[in-house]
mmCIF file of C-alpha atoms in Angstrom:
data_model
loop_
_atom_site.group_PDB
_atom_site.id
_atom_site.type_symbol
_atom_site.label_atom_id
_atom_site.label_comp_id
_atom_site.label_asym_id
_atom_site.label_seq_id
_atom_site.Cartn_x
_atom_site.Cartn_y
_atom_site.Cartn_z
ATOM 1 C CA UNK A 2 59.039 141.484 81.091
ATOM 2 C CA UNK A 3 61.941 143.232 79.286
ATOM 3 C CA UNK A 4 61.357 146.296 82.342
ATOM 4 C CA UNK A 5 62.076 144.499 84.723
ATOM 5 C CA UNK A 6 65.732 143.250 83.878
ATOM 6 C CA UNK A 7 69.085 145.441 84.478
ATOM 7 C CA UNK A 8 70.175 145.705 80.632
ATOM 8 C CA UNK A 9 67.719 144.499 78.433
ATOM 9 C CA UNK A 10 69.543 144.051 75.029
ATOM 10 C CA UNK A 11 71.514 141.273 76.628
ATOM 11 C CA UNK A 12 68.944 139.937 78.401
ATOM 12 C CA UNK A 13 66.833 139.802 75.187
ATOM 13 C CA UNK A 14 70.018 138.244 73.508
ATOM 14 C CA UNK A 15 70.569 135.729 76.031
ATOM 15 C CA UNK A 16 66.791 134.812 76.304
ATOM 16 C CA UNK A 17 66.900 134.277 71.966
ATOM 17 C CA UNK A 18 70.359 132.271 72.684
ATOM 18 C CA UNK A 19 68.703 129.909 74.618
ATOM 19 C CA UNK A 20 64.991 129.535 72.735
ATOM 20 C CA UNK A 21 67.391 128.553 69.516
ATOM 21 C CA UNK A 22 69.754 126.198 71.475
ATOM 22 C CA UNK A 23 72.902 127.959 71.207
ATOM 23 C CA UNK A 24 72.892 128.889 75.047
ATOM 24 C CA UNK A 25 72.685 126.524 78.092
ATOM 25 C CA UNK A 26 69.495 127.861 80.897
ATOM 26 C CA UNK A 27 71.110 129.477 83.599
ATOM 27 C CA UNK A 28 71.429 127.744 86.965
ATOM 28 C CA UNK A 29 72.104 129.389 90.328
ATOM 29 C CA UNK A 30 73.166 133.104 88.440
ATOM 30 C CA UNK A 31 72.516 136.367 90.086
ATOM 31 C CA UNK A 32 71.370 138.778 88.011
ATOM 32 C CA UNK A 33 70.151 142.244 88.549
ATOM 33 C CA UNK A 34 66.113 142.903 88.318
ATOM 34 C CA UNK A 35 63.956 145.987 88.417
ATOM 35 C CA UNK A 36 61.360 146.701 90.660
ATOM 36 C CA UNK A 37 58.439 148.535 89.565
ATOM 37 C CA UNK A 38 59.370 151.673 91.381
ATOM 38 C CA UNK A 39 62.771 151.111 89.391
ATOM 39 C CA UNK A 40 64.732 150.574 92.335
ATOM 40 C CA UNK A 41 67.540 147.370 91.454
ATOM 41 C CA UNK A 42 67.729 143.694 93.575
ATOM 42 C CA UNK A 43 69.873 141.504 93.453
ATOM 43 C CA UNK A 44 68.657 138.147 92.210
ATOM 44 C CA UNK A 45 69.481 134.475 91.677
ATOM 45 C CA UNK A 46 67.890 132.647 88.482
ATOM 46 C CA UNK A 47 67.097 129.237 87.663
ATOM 47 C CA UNK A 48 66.030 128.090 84.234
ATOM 48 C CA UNK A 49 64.369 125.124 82.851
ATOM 49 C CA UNK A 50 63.945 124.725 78.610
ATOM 50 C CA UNK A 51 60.592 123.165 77.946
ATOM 51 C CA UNK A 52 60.396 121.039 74.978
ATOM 52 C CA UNK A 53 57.879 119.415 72.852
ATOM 53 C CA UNK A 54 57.641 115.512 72.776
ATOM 54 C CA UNK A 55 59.412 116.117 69.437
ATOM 55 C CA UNK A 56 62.483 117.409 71.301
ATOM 56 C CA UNK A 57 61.740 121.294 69.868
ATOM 57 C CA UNK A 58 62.447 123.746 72.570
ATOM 58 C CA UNK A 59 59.228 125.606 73.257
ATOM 59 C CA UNK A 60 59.875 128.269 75.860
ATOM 60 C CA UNK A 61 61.860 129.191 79.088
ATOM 61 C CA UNK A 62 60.317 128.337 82.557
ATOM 62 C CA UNK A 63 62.600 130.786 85.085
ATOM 63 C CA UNK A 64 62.418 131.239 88.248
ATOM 64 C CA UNK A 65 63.741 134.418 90.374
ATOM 65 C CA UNK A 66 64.589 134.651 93.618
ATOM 66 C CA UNK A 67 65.157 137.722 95.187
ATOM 67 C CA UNK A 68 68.186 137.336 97.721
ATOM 68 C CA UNK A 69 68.471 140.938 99.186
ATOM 69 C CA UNK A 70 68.668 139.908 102.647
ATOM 70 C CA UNK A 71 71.044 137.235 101.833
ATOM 71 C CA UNK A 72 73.578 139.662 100.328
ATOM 72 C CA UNK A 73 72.942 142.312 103.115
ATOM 73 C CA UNK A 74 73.963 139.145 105.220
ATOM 74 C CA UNK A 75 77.047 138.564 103.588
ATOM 75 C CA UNK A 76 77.766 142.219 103.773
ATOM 76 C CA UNK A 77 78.021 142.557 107.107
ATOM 77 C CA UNK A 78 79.581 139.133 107.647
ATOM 78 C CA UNK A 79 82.169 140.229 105.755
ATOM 79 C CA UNK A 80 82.852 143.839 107.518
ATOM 80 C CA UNK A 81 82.489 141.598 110.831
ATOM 81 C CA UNK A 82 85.491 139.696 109.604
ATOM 82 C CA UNK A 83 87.440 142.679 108.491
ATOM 83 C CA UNK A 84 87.288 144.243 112.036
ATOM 84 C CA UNK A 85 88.000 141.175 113.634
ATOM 85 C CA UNK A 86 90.891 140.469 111.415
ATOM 86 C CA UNK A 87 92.559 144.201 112.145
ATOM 87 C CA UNK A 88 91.867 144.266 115.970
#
């Protein structure tokens, strides 16, 4: 999985951070994936810590959302506004 994320050190730290309960899952983030051609998205992540009945955290569900078209959206909202603002 480690491929498909922008920089995979932190990723890798952040993913150990939160399988030892130092760091809280991630809700509503956008983060930067990797296609398999190795072109970039832009992406929003949700995370869920599983645990055991014990309590013991025992793995990550995530889920990734890729929101190109939403930030092409915004985009050109916000060029719309710019040329409306300056005319």
């Amino acid at each position: 999985m480690w491929k498909f994320v922008g920089d995979e050190e932190t990723s890798q730290q952040r993913v150990l951070g939160k399988l030892k309960g130092i760091l809280l899952p991630e809700i509503g983030a956008e983060r930067l994936y990797r296609r398999k051609d190795l072109t970039t998205f832009p992406a929003l992540v949700e995370e869920i810590i599983l645990r055991d009945v014990k309590d013991n955290i025992i793995g990550i569900l995530t889920t990734i959302q890729d929101i190109t078209i939403r930030k092409r959206v915004e985009e050109s909202c916000g060029k719309a506004k710019k040329y409306m603002n300056h005319s």
